[in-house]
Amino acid sequence: MSGGFKALRPMASESVLWISFGLILVFLYIPIVFVVLYSFDTNEIMTWPPSGFTFSWYEKFFNNSQLLAAFLNSAKVAVASIVIGLLIGVPSAVAMDRFQFPGRGVYQKLLMMPFVVPGILGGITLLTLFLLVDIKLSLLTVIAAHATLVTAAVVLQTSVGLARIDRELESAAMDLGANEIRAFFNVTLPNLKSTILGSILLGATLSLDEVTRTFFVTGGDNTAPMQVWSLLRQGITPEINAAATLLFLVSLILLGIWANTVKEETR
Amino acid sequence: MELSRPVSQEQVHLRAGTLPVRGRLNAFTIALLGFLSRRRWLAVAALAGPGMLLVLALVVVPAVVMICMSLWDVQNYSLVKEWNIENYKTVFTDKLYTETLFRSVRIAAVVTFFSVLLATPVAYVITFKIRRRRTFWFGAVIVALWVGYLLRIYAWRIFLGQDGVLNGILMWLGISDEPVMAFLFNDFAIVLALVHLCTPFALVPIYAVMQQVPDSLHDAAFDLYASRIRSFFQVTLPLCAHGIVAGGSFAFILSFGDYYAPTLIGGPGGALISNIAASQFGTSLQWPMGAAIGMVMFAVVLLVLAIPFLLTSFITRRRRAATAIGPTEIVTNRSEEA
């Protein structure tokens, strides 16, 4: 870094780097900015410049019983698939972490399948099964689709979490007379707190925003994104912007909670 | 306790994957019997059993059903279980399907390239330049995901449309007098929206891997008078290769399987292979055809995911060969000199 011309080149590459970083962030935020902006705009046709400030789209959203019902359905599906995901994913991750068993590798790969295969194929495979055995499409079939996805997320997160935990702690507990099960519940599980919270939040975001699988297996009761989809096909309405802004706000709050718990644990 | 257990030669081979098939089966039975005799299967069955049932019922069986269905037929609006490969013949010979398939792969490849191209500098800046509050900035990029899949595609329609924001701004600034139609309803719009959709997903593994690259390696590179750019290409990039491959795979999987972007902002002939697959299950009631397209898509994804794997194994084999030859070459050179 000795002055003169030589210092210019690293500075040039440095500024190029920072400028591209800024531009990429702008690119990523364009949709959010405009969705939020036009959720408050009086003009029904979203165009530049914005014409005035209003809350009427939010009022419309809260009076739209179909959209609200869809949001409730989404919440039900998310809760159900997260419960299934945790009950199945956490023990599976523990089994794969603690035991060498025949077929372990295959089982792990099958669990991770929903991440490796495009969502559309998850939807098509499930739909062909439901069509063949004549299962009526409903929220239950949607939950089945989401559960595979959420379980994969839980297994992934828990495996990473378990790998981080110091196994000596468990041995210490067992030296003090705890059996394997007690050591797990009293030592390992409390250490997995932020991991489990993280997988709940990841599961929630995956489930609440799932559209590629849901499209195939949804019945009469729509989830929120599928209701948005049917609205989008009818034509654009700023109500959707209001709904999206609210959903974004909720996600931000969830993210904040998660970030805070993680911070507390690392302290 | 676990470590001190004697390990048979066959188990060593089994782990390294070097046993011939017959030996592998043998070792598998030995492992299975040992496993069962130690009663550990009870714990595993209790822990992983429900998950195995779930995977069987919702991943394995549906996949088998899709394979079967792709080999069946529909007559008079009902499924006929007559085995045939007509659906595959159509997919591979009908121009509609082949051309759309190639276009879909091309678009997904372009999207993958740009997603990785955008995600890599972001990961680099957050990891090596910002240092403080890394998690905040990483979160800032990931939060871009949270407006929702559909909304992130549809927002481009607001932005790029005829009455859209971009046209409004261009006319407002006096750059153009009339709205430009060219922004929306073409492959460019699809690529743009999909790159936007995939970049955060590509970022996650690239960022995770870059966190593992120690700063001391850069210092070493600088000490050896490497420029920043050179140290990036010769130190950081090779160490992050597997993260970049993972990020690229995410981007490809996501963009190849998307059918919302073409519907919302694609042109009139903008349908991609996933749209065609989805439409078979809609009004046209051509489930077997849809299943066959699904199978072909699956094969394409597997093929694309295998490329980096084959490439790296090829490179490491060549390297190994090079190091094996290396020293002898030096020796022969010396003898010639002498």
PDB file of N, CA and C in Angstrom, chain B residues 138-196:
ATOM      1  N   PHE B 138     -25.999 -10.300   5.579  1.00  0.00           N
ATOM      2  CA  PHE B 138     -26.454 -11.559   4.991  1.00  0.00           C
ATOM      3  C   PHE B 138     -27.981 -11.636   5.110  1.00  0.00           C
ATOM      4  N   GLY B 139     -28.474 -11.286   6.302  1.00  0.00           N
ATOM      5  CA  GLY B 139     -29.924 -11.267   6.518  1.00  0.00           C
ATOM      6  C   GLY B 139     -30.614 -10.300   5.566  1.00  0.00           C
ATOM      7  N   ALA B 140     -29.963  -9.157   5.311  1.00  0.00           N
ATOM      8  CA  ALA B 140     -30.565  -8.151   4.435  1.00  0.00           C
ATOM      9  C   ALA B 140     -30.808  -8.717   3.039  1.00  0.00           C
ATOM     10  N   VAL B 141     -29.903  -9.574   2.585  1.00  0.00           N
ATOM     11  CA  VAL B 141     -30.093 -10.176   1.262  1.00  0.00           C
ATOM     12  C   VAL B 141     -31.183 -11.243   1.330  1.00  0.00           C
ATOM     13  N   ILE B 142     -31.152 -12.034   2.397  1.00  0.00           N
ATOM     14  CA  ILE B 142     -32.105 -13.128   2.500  1.00  0.00           C
ATOM     15  C   ILE B 142     -33.525 -12.596   2.691  1.00  0.00           C
ATOM     16  N   VAL B 143     -33.637 -11.447   3.374  1.00  0.00           N
ATOM     17  CA  VAL B 143     -34.963 -10.868   3.597  1.00  0.00           C
ATOM     18  C   VAL B 143     -35.661 -10.568   2.281  1.00  0.00           C
ATOM     19  N   ALA B 144     -34.858 -10.317   1.240  1.00  0.00           N
ATOM     20  CA  ALA B 144     -35.441 -10.069  -0.073  1.00  0.00           C
ATOM     21  C   ALA B 144     -36.326 -11.240  -0.511  1.00  0.00           C
ATOM     22  N   LEU B 145     -36.116 -12.405   0.101  1.00  0.00           N
ATOM     23  CA  LEU B 145     -36.940 -13.575  -0.217  1.00  0.00           C
ATOM     24  C   LEU B 145     -38.331 -13.476   0.377  1.00  0.00           C
ATOM     25  N   TRP B 146     -38.462 -12.659   1.416  1.00  0.00           N
ATOM     26  CA  TRP B 146     -39.633 -12.773   2.265  1.00  0.00           C
ATOM     27  C   TRP B 146     -40.903 -12.101   1.753  1.00  0.00           C
ATOM     28  N   VAL B 147     -40.836 -11.391   0.608  1.00  0.00           N
ATOM     29  CA  VAL B 147     -42.097 -10.846   0.087  1.00  0.00           C
ATOM     30  C   VAL B 147     -42.926 -11.929  -0.560  1.00  0.00           C
ATOM     31  N   GLY B 148     -42.334 -13.056  -0.784  1.00  0.00           N
ATOM     32  CA  GLY B 148     -43.109 -14.142  -1.372  1.00  0.00           C
ATOM     33  C   GLY B 148     -42.742 -14.404  -2.816  1.00  0.00           C
ATOM     34  N   TYR B 149     -42.744 -15.676  -3.140  1.00  0.00           N
ATOM     35  CA  TYR B 149     -42.362 -16.187  -4.458  1.00  0.00           C
ATOM     36  C   TYR B 149     -43.154 -15.497  -5.583  1.00  0.00           C
ATOM     37  N   LEU B 150     -44.485 -15.576  -5.471  1.00  0.00           N
ATOM     38  CA  LEU B 150     -45.321 -15.027  -6.545  1.00  0.00           C
ATOM     39  C   LEU B 150     -45.170 -13.525  -6.655  1.00  0.00           C
ATOM     40  N   LEU B 151     -45.119 -12.871  -5.480  1.00  0.00           N
ATOM     41  CA  LEU B 151     -45.051 -11.416  -5.473  1.00  0.00           C
ATOM     42  C   LEU B 151     -43.760 -10.926  -6.104  1.00  0.00           C
ATOM     43  N   ARG B 152     -42.685 -11.699  -5.915  1.00  0.00           N
ATOM     44  CA  ARG B 152     -41.402 -11.255  -6.452  1.00  0.00           C
ATOM     45  C   ARG B 152     -41.383 -11.350  -7.963  1.00  0.00           C
ATOM     46  N   ILE B 153     -42.179 -12.256  -8.525  1.00  0.00           N
ATOM     47  CA  ILE B 153     -42.281 -12.307  -9.986  1.00  0.00           C
ATOM     48  C   ILE B 153     -43.223 -11.214 -10.474  1.00  0.00           C
ATOM     49  N   TYR B 154     -44.342 -11.098  -9.755  1.00  0.00           N
ATOM     50  CA  TYR B 154     -45.374 -10.159 -10.194  1.00  0.00           C
ATOM     51  C   TYR B 154     -44.910  -8.717 -10.064  1.00  0.00           C
ATOM     52  N   ALA B 155     -44.012  -8.455  -9.069  1.00  0.00           N
ATOM     53  CA  ALA B 155     -43.507  -7.093  -8.897  1.00  0.00           C
ATOM     54  C   ALA B 155     -42.798  -6.603 -10.154  1.00  0.00           C
ATOM     55  N   TRP B 156     -42.183  -7.534 -10.889  1.00  0.00           N
ATOM     56  CA  TRP B 156     -41.513  -7.119 -12.129  1.00  0.00           C
ATOM     57  C   TRP B 156     -42.525  -6.678 -13.169  1.00  0.00           C
ATOM     58  N   ARG B 157     -43.739  -7.197 -13.053  1.00  0.00           N
ATOM     59  CA  ARG B 157     -44.789  -6.768 -13.970  1.00  0.00           C
ATOM     60  C   ARG B 157     -45.175  -5.318 -13.684  1.00  0.00           C
ATOM     61  N   ILE B 158     -45.244  -4.970 -12.395  1.00  0.00           N
ATOM     62  CA  ILE B 158     -45.486  -3.563 -12.048  1.00  0.00           C
ATOM     63  C   ILE B 158     -44.330  -2.715 -12.557  1.00  0.00           C
ATOM     64  N   PHE B 159     -43.128  -3.247 -12.388  1.00  0.00           N
ATOM     65  CA  PHE B 159     -41.949  -2.432 -12.662  1.00  0.00           C
ATOM     66  C   PHE B 159     -41.735  -2.248 -14.159  1.00  0.00           C
ATOM     67  N   LEU B 160     -41.905  -3.339 -14.917  1.00  0.00           N
ATOM     68  CA  LEU B 160     -41.523  -3.297 -16.328  1.00  0.00           C
ATOM     69  C   LEU B 160     -42.681  -3.033 -17.288  1.00  0.00           C
ATOM     70  N   GLY B 161     -43.913  -3.115 -16.799  1.00  0.00           N
ATOM     71  CA  GLY B 161     -45.081  -3.064 -17.680  1.00  0.00           C
ATOM     72  C   GLY B 161     -45.227  -1.774 -18.464  1.00  0.00           C
ATOM     73  N   GLN B 162     -46.216  -1.795 -19.383  1.00  0.00           N
ATOM     74  CA  GLN B 162     -46.434  -0.640 -20.263  1.00  0.00           C
ATOM     75  C   GLN B 162     -46.760   0.609 -19.449  1.00  0.00           C
ATOM     76  N   ASP B 163     -47.645   0.463 -18.464  1.00  0.00           N
ATOM     77  CA  ASP B 163     -47.940   1.579 -17.563  1.00  0.00           C
ATOM     78  C   ASP B 163     -47.047   1.509 -16.340  1.00  0.00           C
ATOM     79  N   GLY B 164     -45.991   0.722 -16.449  1.00  0.00           N
ATOM     80  CA  GLY B 164     -45.206   0.381 -15.270  1.00  0.00           C
ATOM     81  C   GLY B 164     -44.287   1.478 -14.790  1.00  0.00           C
ATOM     82  N   VAL B 165     -43.599   1.178 -13.717  1.00  0.00           N
ATOM     83  CA  VAL B 165     -42.777   2.158 -13.030  1.00  0.00           C
ATOM     84  C   VAL B 165     -41.588   2.597 -13.889  1.00  0.00           C
ATOM     85  N   LEU B 166     -40.930   1.626 -14.536  1.00  0.00           N
ATOM     86  CA  LEU B 166     -39.745   1.963 -15.323  1.00  0.00           C
ATOM     87  C   LEU B 166     -40.107   2.901 -16.465  1.00  0.00           C
ATOM     88  N   ASN B 167     -41.195   2.551 -17.177  1.00  0.00           N
ATOM     89  CA  ASN B 167     -41.652   3.418 -18.262  1.00  0.00           C
ATOM     90  C   ASN B 167     -42.053   4.781 -17.727  1.00  0.00           C
ATOM     91  N   GLY B 168     -42.743   4.785 -16.584  1.00  0.00           N
ATOM     92  CA  GLY B 168     -43.163   6.042 -15.966  1.00  0.00           C
ATOM     93  C   GLY B 168     -41.964   6.913 -15.655  1.00  0.00           C
ATOM     94  N   ILE B 169     -40.926   6.300 -15.080  1.00  0.00           N
ATOM     95  CA  ILE B 169     -39.731   7.054 -14.698  1.00  0.00           C
ATOM     96  C   ILE B 169     -39.008   7.570 -15.949  1.00  0.00           C
ATOM     97  N   LEU B 170     -38.921   6.696 -16.970  1.00  0.00           N
ATOM     98  CA  LEU B 170     -38.234   7.102 -18.200  1.00  0.00           C
ATOM     99  C   LEU B 170     -38.927   8.300 -18.848  1.00  0.00           C
ATOM    100  N   MET B 171     -40.265   8.289 -18.856  1.00  0.00           N
ATOM    101  CA  MET B 171     -40.991   9.395 -19.473  1.00  0.00           C
ATOM    102  C   MET B 171     -40.948  10.636 -18.587  1.00  0.00           C
ATOM    103  N   TRP B 172     -40.995  10.393 -17.289  1.00  0.00           N
ATOM    104  CA  TRP B 172     -40.953  11.475 -16.306  1.00  0.00           C
ATOM    105  C   TRP B 172     -39.637  12.239 -16.441  1.00  0.00           C
ATOM    106  N   LEU B 173     -38.552  11.471 -16.672  1.00  0.00           N
ATOM    107  CA  LEU B 173     -37.238  12.083 -16.818  1.00  0.00           C
ATOM    108  C   LEU B 173     -37.036  12.630 -18.234  1.00  0.00           C
ATOM    109  N   GLY B 174     -37.989  12.338 -19.134  1.00  0.00           N
ATOM    110  CA  GLY B 174     -37.886  12.835 -20.499  1.00  0.00           C
ATOM    111  C   GLY B 174     -36.948  12.027 -21.370  1.00  0.00           C
ATOM    112  N   ILE B 175     -36.571  10.811 -20.933  1.00  0.00           N
ATOM    113  CA  ILE B 175     -35.670   9.983 -21.740  1.00  0.00           C
ATOM    114  C   ILE B 175     -36.431   9.379 -22.909  1.00  0.00           C
ATOM    115  N   SER B 176     -37.679   8.960 -22.677  1.00  0.00           N
ATOM    116  CA  SER B 176     -38.479   8.458 -23.787  1.00  0.00           C
ATOM    117  C   SER B 176     -39.839   9.156 -23.777  1.00  0.00           C
ATOM    118  N   ASP B 177     -40.462   9.249 -24.952  1.00  0.00           N
ATOM    119  CA  ASP B 177     -41.740   9.943 -25.052  1.00  0.00           C
ATOM    120  C   ASP B 177     -42.913   8.992 -24.916  1.00  0.00           C
ATOM    121  N   GLU B 178     -42.701   7.742 -25.340  1.00  0.00           N
ATOM    122  CA  GLU B 178     -43.781   6.767 -25.304  1.00  0.00           C
ATOM    123  C   GLU B 178     -43.364   5.587 -24.443  1.00  0.00           C
ATOM    124  N   PRO B 179     -44.318   4.889 -23.864  1.00  0.00           N
ATOM    125  CA  PRO B 179     -43.949   3.693 -23.113  1.00  0.00           C
ATOM    126  C   PRO B 179     -43.273   2.656 -24.009  1.00  0.00           C
ATOM    127  N   VAL B 180     -42.211   2.069 -23.508  1.00  0.00           N
ATOM    128  CA  VAL B 180     -41.490   1.036 -24.256  1.00  0.00           C
ATOM    129  C   VAL B 180     -42.129  -0.305 -23.922  1.00  0.00           C
ATOM    130  N   MET B 181     -42.544  -1.013 -24.960  1.00  0.00           N
ATOM    131  CA  MET B 181     -43.219  -2.287 -24.715  1.00  0.00           C
ATOM    132  C   MET B 181     -42.230  -3.430 -24.473  1.00  0.00           C
ATOM    133  N   ALA B 182     -40.996  -3.207 -24.937  1.00  0.00           N
ATOM    134  CA  ALA B 182     -40.054  -4.328 -25.048  1.00  0.00           C
ATOM    135  C   ALA B 182     -39.643  -4.953 -23.720  1.00  0.00           C
ATOM    136  N   PHE B 183     -39.953  -4.300 -22.586  1.00  0.00           N
ATOM    137  CA  PHE B 183     -39.461  -4.823 -21.319  1.00  0.00           C
ATOM    138  C   PHE B 183     -40.137  -6.125 -20.902  1.00  0.00           C
ATOM    139  N   LEU B 184     -41.427  -6.195 -21.187  1.00  0.00           N
ATOM    140  CA  LEU B 184     -42.214  -7.281 -20.595  1.00  0.00           C
ATOM    141  C   LEU B 184     -42.636  -8.297 -21.661  1.00  0.00           C
ATOM    142  N   PHE B 185     -43.098  -9.445 -21.189  1.00  0.00           N
ATOM    143  CA  PHE B 185     -43.635 -10.510 -22.038  1.00  0.00           C
ATOM    144  C   PHE B 185     -42.637 -11.027 -23.056  1.00  0.00           C
ATOM    145  N   ASN B 186     -41.436 -11.306 -22.603  1.00  0.00           N
ATOM    146  CA  ASN B 186     -40.448 -11.973 -23.450  1.00  0.00           C
ATOM    147  C   ASN B 186     -39.498 -12.765 -22.549  1.00  0.00           C
ATOM    148  N   ASP B 187     -38.544 -13.449 -23.183  1.00  0.00           N
ATOM    149  CA  ASP B 187     -37.626 -14.287 -22.400  1.00  0.00           C
ATOM    150  C   ASP B 187     -36.729 -13.453 -21.493  1.00  0.00           C
ATOM    151  N   PHE B 188     -36.449 -12.205 -21.918  1.00  0.00           N
ATOM    152  CA  PHE B 188     -35.622 -11.342 -21.081  1.00  0.00           C
ATOM    153  C   PHE B 188     -36.289 -11.136 -19.722  1.00  0.00           C
ATOM    154  N   ALA B 189     -37.592 -10.864 -19.744  1.00  0.00           N
ATOM    155  CA  ALA B 189     -38.325 -10.641 -18.496  1.00  0.00           C
ATOM    156  C   ALA B 189     -38.295 -11.903 -17.628  1.00  0.00           C
ATOM    157  N   ILE B 190     -38.458 -13.065 -18.278  1.00  0.00           N
ATOM    158  CA  ILE B 190     -38.423 -14.331 -17.520  1.00  0.00           C
ATOM    159  C   ILE B 190     -37.068 -14.493 -16.844  1.00  0.00           C
ATOM    160  N   VAL B 191     -36.002 -14.277 -17.616  1.00  0.00           N
ATOM    161  CA  VAL B 191     -34.650 -14.443 -17.059  1.00  0.00           C
ATOM    162  C   VAL B 191     -34.430 -13.467 -15.913  1.00  0.00           C
ATOM    163  N   LEU B 192     -34.831 -12.219 -16.116  1.00  0.00           N
ATOM    164  CA  LEU B 192     -34.643 -11.201 -15.081  1.00  0.00           C
ATOM    165  C   LEU B 192     -35.337 -11.611 -13.785  1.00  0.00           C
ATOM    166  N   ALA B 193     -36.607 -11.986 -13.899  1.00  0.00           N
ATOM    167  CA  ALA B 193     -37.372 -12.353 -12.700  1.00  0.00           C
ATOM    168  C   ALA B 193     -36.783 -13.595 -12.037  1.00  0.00           C
ATOM    169  N   LEU B 194     -36.337 -14.556 -12.854  1.00  0.00           N
ATOM    170  CA  LEU B 194     -35.802 -15.789 -12.266  1.00  0.00           C
ATOM    171  C   LEU B 194     -34.434 -15.561 -11.621  1.00  0.00           C
ATOM    172  N   VAL B 195     -33.618 -14.689 -12.221  1.00  0.00           N
ATOM    173  CA  VAL B 195     -32.330 -14.367 -11.592  1.00  0.00           C
ATOM    174  C   VAL B 195     -32.602 -13.720 -10.227  1.00  0.00           C
ATOM    175  N   HIS B 196     -33.584 -12.836 -10.224  1.00  0.00           N
ATOM    176  CA  HIS B 196     -33.943 -12.183  -8.970  1.00  0.00           C
ATOM    177  C   HIS B 196     -34.409 -13.196  -7.936  1.00  0.00           C
TER     178      HIS B 196
END
